[in-house]
Short mmCIF file of C-alpha atoms in Angstrom, two decimals:
data_model
loop_
_atom_site.label_atom_id
_atom_site.label_comp_id
_atom_site.label_asym_id
_atom_site.label_seq_id
_atom_site.Cartn_x
_atom_site.Cartn_y
_atom_site.Cartn_z
CA UNK A 185 24.88 8.03 5.12
CA UNK A 186 24.14 4.58 3.74
CA UNK A 187 26.11 3.11 6.62
CA UNK A 188 23.37 4.10 9.08
CA UNK A 189 21.47 0.99 10.14
CA UNK A 190 18.08 1.81 11.66
CA UNK A 191 18.11 -1.34 13.76
CA UNK A 192 21.06 0.10 15.71
CA UNK A 193 18.71 2.66 17.28
CA UNK A 194 15.81 0.34 18.03
CA UNK A 195 15.41 -0.56 21.71
CA UNK A 196 15.40 -4.30 22.24
CA UNK A 197 15.93 -5.25 25.86
CA UNK A 198 17.01 -2.81 28.54
CA UNK A 199 19.21 0.19 27.76
CA UNK A 200 21.38 2.55 29.77
CA UNK A 201 21.01 6.07 28.34
CA UNK A 202 24.26 7.24 29.89
CA UNK A 203 26.12 4.75 27.69
CA UNK A 204 24.41 5.70 24.44
CA UNK A 205 26.13 8.46 22.41
CA UNK A 206 24.20 11.64 21.63
CA UNK A 207 26.15 12.13 18.39
CA UNK A 208 27.16 9.66 15.69
CA UNK A 209 30.81 9.30 14.84
CA UNK A 210 30.39 9.76 11.09
CA UNK A 211 31.68 12.46 8.75
CA UNK A 212 28.95 14.42 7.01
CA UNK A 213 28.28 18.03 6.18
CA UNK A 214 25.02 19.93 6.23
CA UNK A 215 24.57 19.78 2.44
CA UNK A 216 25.02 16.02 2.36
CA UNK A 217 22.55 15.56 5.22
CA UNK A 218 19.96 17.68 3.42
CA UNK A 219 20.45 15.81 0.14
CA UNK A 220 20.02 12.43 1.81
CA UNK A 221 16.93 13.63 3.67
CA UNK A 222 15.44 15.01 0.43
CA UNK A 223 15.76 11.59 -1.22
CA UNK A 224 13.93 9.85 1.60
CA UNK A 225 11.29 12.61 1.74
CA UNK A 226 10.34 12.09 -1.90
CA UNK A 227 10.02 8.32 -1.46
CA UNK A 228 7.92 8.85 1.67
CA UNK A 229 5.66 11.29 -0.16
CA UNK A 230 4.85 8.81 -2.93
CA UNK A 231 4.26 5.96 -0.51
CA UNK A 232 2.09 8.17 1.68
CA UNK A 233 -0.13 9.06 -1.28
CA UNK A 234 -0.65 5.37 -1.98
CA UNK A 235 -1.36 4.65 1.70
CA UNK A 236 -3.89 7.50 1.81
CA UNK A 237 -5.74 6.12 -1.21
CA UNK A 238 -5.50 2.53 0.10
CA UNK A 239 -7.23 3.71 3.30
CA UNK A 240 -6.42 0.73 5.50
CA UNK A 241 -3.26 1.44 7.50
CA UNK A 242 -2.38 4.38 9.74
CA UNK A 243 0.83 5.60 11.36
CA UNK A 244 1.31 7.14 14.79
CA UNK A 245 4.67 8.89 15.14
CA UNK A 246 5.56 9.73 18.75
CA UNK A 247 8.28 12.29 19.44
CA UNK A 248 9.75 12.76 22.92
CA UNK A 249 12.79 14.64 24.15
CA UNK A 250 14.02 17.41 26.39
CA UNK A 251 13.41 21.06 25.48
CA UNK A 252 15.39 22.15 22.36
CA UNK A 253 15.99 18.54 21.26
CA UNK A 254 14.71 19.40 17.77
CA UNK A 255 11.20 17.93 17.63
CA UNK A 256 9.50 20.96 16.07
CA UNK A 257 12.06 21.49 13.33
CA UNK A 258 12.11 17.76 12.58
CA UNK A 259 8.36 17.77 11.98
CA UNK A 260 8.75 20.69 9.59
CA UNK A 261 11.59 19.09 7.63
CA UNK A 262 10.64 15.40 7.57
CA UNK A 263 6.95 15.83 6.71
CA UNK A 264 7.08 18.87 4.43
CA UNK A 265 6.62 16.80 1.24
CA UNK A 266 3.61 14.92 2.63
CA UNK A 267 0.15 15.56 1.25
CA UNK A 268 -1.37 17.84 3.95
CA UNK A 269 -4.59 15.83 3.85
CA UNK A 270 -2.70 12.80 5.07
CA UNK A 271 -0.82 14.06 8.13
CA UNK A 272 -1.97 15.79 11.33
CA UNK A 273 0.34 17.10 14.05
CA UNK A 274 -0.76 17.27 17.68
CA UNK A 275 1.28 19.16 20.27
CA UNK A 276 0.14 18.07 23.70
CA UNK A 277 0.51 20.71 26.38
CA UNK A 278 -0.69 20.85 29.99
CA UNK A 279 -4.15 19.21 30.14
CA UNK A 280 -7.01 21.71 30.15
CA UNK A 281 -10.05 21.55 32.43
CA UNK A 282 -12.07 19.42 30.00
CA UNK A 283 -9.24 16.94 29.51
CA UNK A 284 -8.79 16.62 33.26
CA UNK A 285 -12.40 15.48 33.54
CA UNK A 286 -11.38 12.31 31.69
CA UNK A 287 -8.65 9.72 32.14
CA UNK A 288 -5.17 10.75 31.03
CA UNK A 289 -5.30 8.74 27.78
CA UNK A 290 -8.63 10.17 26.62
CA UNK A 291 -7.24 13.15 24.73
CA UNK A 292 -4.72 10.90 22.99
CA UNK A 293 -7.42 8.52 21.81
CA UNK A 294 -9.21 11.49 20.25
CA UNK A 295 -6.10 12.44 18.29
CA UNK A 296 -5.34 9.02 16.83
CA UNK A 297 -4.96 8.95 13.03
CA UNK A 298 -7.74 7.97 10.69
CA UNK A 299 -7.14 5.10 8.30
CA UNK A 300 -4.75 6.14 5.56
CA UNK A 301 -3.26 8.96 7.60
CA UNK A 302 -0.30 9.89 9.76
CA UNK A 303 -0.62 11.46 13.19
CA UNK A 304 2.45 13.03 14.77
CA UNK A 305 2.39 13.43 18.53
CA UNK A 306 4.80 16.21 19.52
CA UNK A 307 5.09 15.24 23.16
CA UNK A 308 2.87 12.31 23.84
CA UNK A 309 1.00 10.16 26.34
CA UNK A 310 4.44 9.54 27.86
CA UNK A 311 4.32 12.94 29.50
CA UNK A 312 2.09 11.14 32.00
CA UNK A 313 5.01 9.02 33.20
CA UNK A 314 7.74 11.62 32.69
CA UNK A 315 6.77 15.16 33.69
CA UNK A 316 4.35 13.82 36.27
CA UNK A 317 7.10 11.73 37.85
CA UNK A 318 9.41 14.72 38.12
CA UNK A 319 6.44 16.77 39.40
CA UNK A 320 4.09 14.23 41.03
CA UNK A 321 1.97 17.05 42.41
CA UNK A 322 0.51 17.36 38.89
CA UNK A 323 -1.25 14.02 39.42
CA UNK A 324 -3.44 15.67 42.07
CA UNK A 325 -5.15 17.72 39.32
CA UNK A 326 -6.50 14.46 37.87
CA UNK A 327 -8.72 14.04 40.94
CA UNK A 328 -8.19 10.30 41.08
CA UNK A 329 -9.87 8.06 43.69
CA UNK A 330 -7.52 7.29 46.55
CA UNK A 331 -5.01 9.98 45.59
CA UNK A 332 -5.42 12.84 48.04
CA UNK A 333 -1.76 13.84 48.39
CA UNK A 334 1.58 13.15 46.73
CA UNK A 335 2.41 10.52 49.34
CA UNK A 336 -0.51 8.44 48.04
CA UNK A 337 1.27 7.97 44.70
CA UNK A 338 3.04 4.65 45.17
CA UNK A 339 5.55 2.85 42.92
CA UNK A 340 2.69 0.54 41.95
CA UNK A 341 0.81 3.57 40.60
CA UNK A 342 3.54 4.08 37.98
CA UNK A 343 3.74 0.37 37.21
CA UNK A 344 0.00 0.46 36.50
CA UNK A 345 0.49 3.38 34.13
CA UNK A 346 3.19 1.58 32.17
CA UNK A 347 0.83 -1.40 31.84
CA UNK A 348 -2.03 0.87 30.74
CA UNK A 349 0.15 2.54 28.11
CA UNK A 350 1.33 -0.83 26.78
CA UNK A 351 -2.29 -1.98 26.55
CA UNK A 352 -3.30 1.24 24.80
CA UNK A 353 -0.58 0.82 22.19
CA UNK A 354 -1.26 -2.90 21.75
CA UNK A 355 -4.94 -2.19 21.16
CA UNK A 356 -4.44 0.43 18.47
CA UNK A 357 -1.61 -1.47 16.76
CA UNK A 358 -3.79 -4.58 16.49
CA UNK A 359 -6.40 -2.43 14.77
CA UNK A 360 -4.19 -1.18 11.96
CA UNK A 361 -2.12 1.67 13.41
CA UNK A 362 1.64 1.34 13.14
CA UNK A 363 3.36 3.00 16.11
CA UNK A 364 6.91 4.37 15.99
CA UNK A 365 8.32 6.13 19.06
CA UNK A 366 11.42 8.31 18.93
CA UNK A 367 13.37 9.62 21.89
CA UNK A 368 15.71 12.48 20.93
CA UNK A 369 18.84 11.75 22.92
CA UNK A 370 20.57 15.10 23.41
CA UNK A 371 23.48 15.97 25.69
CA UNK A 372 23.05 18.47 28.49
CA UNK A 373 25.84 20.58 26.99
CA UNK A 374 24.11 20.70 23.60
CA UNK A 375 20.91 21.88 25.30
CA UNK A 376 22.88 24.64 27.04
CA UNK A 377 24.20 25.85 23.68
CA UNK A 378 20.77 25.78 22.05
CA UNK A 379 19.13 27.67 24.91
CA UNK A 380 21.92 30.23 24.79
CA UNK A 381 21.42 30.62 21.05
CA UNK A 382 17.76 31.42 21.62
CA UNK A 383 18.77 34.23 23.93
CA UNK A 384 21.48 35.55 21.62
CA UNK A 385 19.36 35.47 18.44
CA UNK A 386 16.67 38.21 18.58
CA UNK A 387 14.29 36.44 16.17
CA UNK A 388 14.47 33.32 18.35
CA UNK A 389 13.95 35.05 21.68
CA UNK A 390 10.27 34.12 21.70
CA UNK A 391 11.21 30.43 21.88
CA UNK A 392 12.90 30.87 25.25
CA UNK A 393 11.08 30.24 28.49
CA UNK A 394 12.46 30.66 31.98
CA UNK A 395 10.69 27.42 32.79
CA UNK A 396 13.16 25.61 30.51
CA UNK A 397 15.93 26.44 32.97
CA UNK A 398 13.94 25.11 35.91
CA UNK A 399 13.34 21.83 34.11
CA UNK A 400 17.02 21.71 33.16
CA UNK A 401 17.86 21.61 36.85
CA UNK A 402 16.05 18.27 37.00
CA UNK A 403 18.01 16.81 34.07
CA UNK A 404 19.21 13.72 35.95
CA UNK A 405 15.69 12.93 37.14
CA UNK A 406 14.37 13.19 33.60
CA UNK A 407 17.08 10.86 32.31
CA UNK A 408 16.20 8.31 34.99
CA UNK A 409 12.51 8.39 34.14
CA UNK A 410 13.05 8.42 30.37
CA UNK A 411 15.24 5.36 30.68
CA UNK A 412 12.68 3.51 32.78
CA UNK A 413 9.78 4.46 30.51
CA UNK A 414 11.65 3.35 27.40
CA UNK A 415 12.74 0.06 28.94
CA UNK A 416 9.22 -0.77 30.14
CA UNK A 417 7.33 0.19 26.99
CA UNK A 418 9.49 -0.69 23.99
CA UNK A 419 7.55 -3.57 22.49
CA UNK A 420 7.25 -5.28 19.12
CA UNK A 421 3.92 -3.49 18.67
CA UNK A 422 5.33 -0.07 19.54
CA UNK A 423 9.15 0.06 19.53
CA UNK A 424 11.24 2.92 20.84
CA UNK A 425 14.15 4.33 18.85
CA UNK A 426 16.83 6.28 20.70
CA UNK A 427 17.95 8.89 18.18
CA UNK A 428 21.26 10.76 18.71
CA UNK A 429 20.04 14.36 18.61
CA UNK A 430 23.09 16.59 18.98
CA UNK A 431 23.19 16.77 15.18
CA UNK A 432 19.71 17.77 13.97
CA UNK A 433 20.36 16.76 10.37
CA UNK A 434 21.35 13.23 11.33
CA UNK A 435 18.37 12.93 13.68
CA UNK A 436 15.95 13.94 10.93
CA UNK A 437 17.45 11.45 8.52
CA UNK A 438 17.23 8.60 11.04
CA UNK A 439 13.56 9.30 11.74
CA UNK A 440 12.68 9.63 8.04
CA UNK A 441 14.56 6.45 7.12
CA UNK A 442 12.90 4.53 9.95
CA UNK A 443 9.44 5.56 8.77
CA UNK A 444 10.34 4.67 5.18
CA UNK A 445 11.62 1.22 6.10
CA UNK A 446 8.51 0.50 8.16
CA UNK A 447 6.25 1.64 5.33
CA UNK A 448 8.09 -0.71 2.99
CA UNK A 449 6.96 -3.62 5.15
CA UNK A 450 3.32 -2.86 4.31
CA UNK A 451 3.38 -4.81 1.07
CA UNK A 452 -0.38 -4.82 0.61
CA UNK A 453 -0.56 -1.05 -0.01
CA UNK A 454 -1.80 -0.40 -3.55
CA UNK A 455 -3.60 2.48 -5.14
CA UNK A 456 -7.29 1.64 -5.81
CA UNK A 457 -8.16 0.55 -9.33
CA UNK A 458 -10.60 2.48 -11.44
CA UNK A 459 -14.09 1.06 -11.61
CA UNK A 460 -14.25 -1.17 -14.74
CA UNK A 461 -17.35 0.63 -16.01
CA UNK A 462 -15.60 3.99 -15.73
CA UNK A 463 -12.43 2.63 -17.33
CA UNK A 464 -14.42 1.30 -20.28
CA UNK A 465 -15.89 4.75 -20.90
CA UNK A 466 -12.81 6.96 -20.45
CA UNK A 467 -12.88 8.13 -24.07
CA UNK A 468 -16.56 8.98 -23.75
CA UNK A 469 -15.92 11.11 -20.66
CA UNK A 470 -12.96 12.81 -22.31
CA UNK A 471 -15.12 13.75 -25.29
CA UNK A 472 -17.70 15.27 -22.96
CA UNK A 473 -15.02 17.53 -21.54
CA UNK A 474 -13.67 18.72 -24.89
#
């Protein structure tokens, strides 16, 4: 899969999701995909150890996509070789009562990665301009000044949110956090097959929710709002990558390779050197332990 160029998936300028394929036209098999992913995983693991010890940079990995697009399994496969101390996964669900007492970005600020670490947002702050646009009644739970009913939510309200999100990402990127955002671009037919598989496979039944079918009915709305969100928030500080997600193996490889290539750009990352006084007495310390 050396022919895969990460820049082909990076959003620069406006995109039209309906014209972007959900599957790459390349010949691979599952074994080859796993082998290629394993190679990148090992390189990522070593670089992550150095970044953790260097303790200066951080990575925020944002994963968005429709239900069954493969976010959970990707996290398991791409990050499984990472040192557990250096990566934290946050799955953002419906805001709880405490979170609703703050602005919508508050809980995301709390989950940002420490220096030297990775944070993976499985569903992200973008839910606030995606799910809430499909279901604007959810905004009413935020108890915002001037918003008493759905009709009070104007187009300018959403424009303000896009600006706020861009400012949020600009702020954290300028303070040492590298942001990579991935949209898992899956076809509606592929989602149908994956939902059906959950129903037909007893051990996967627990993954199915009737709510998934209700959201599926709003597929076209979601595509419209995803496209707008991506176009308005893909910046140099925090670029979006549209990942073809009908093939999970290819999607995992693209995400892993993107992270690896971005880590390679951090040329200042070095493991800390041993204190000269300690280095001069290594033999003495070794003798003490004999």
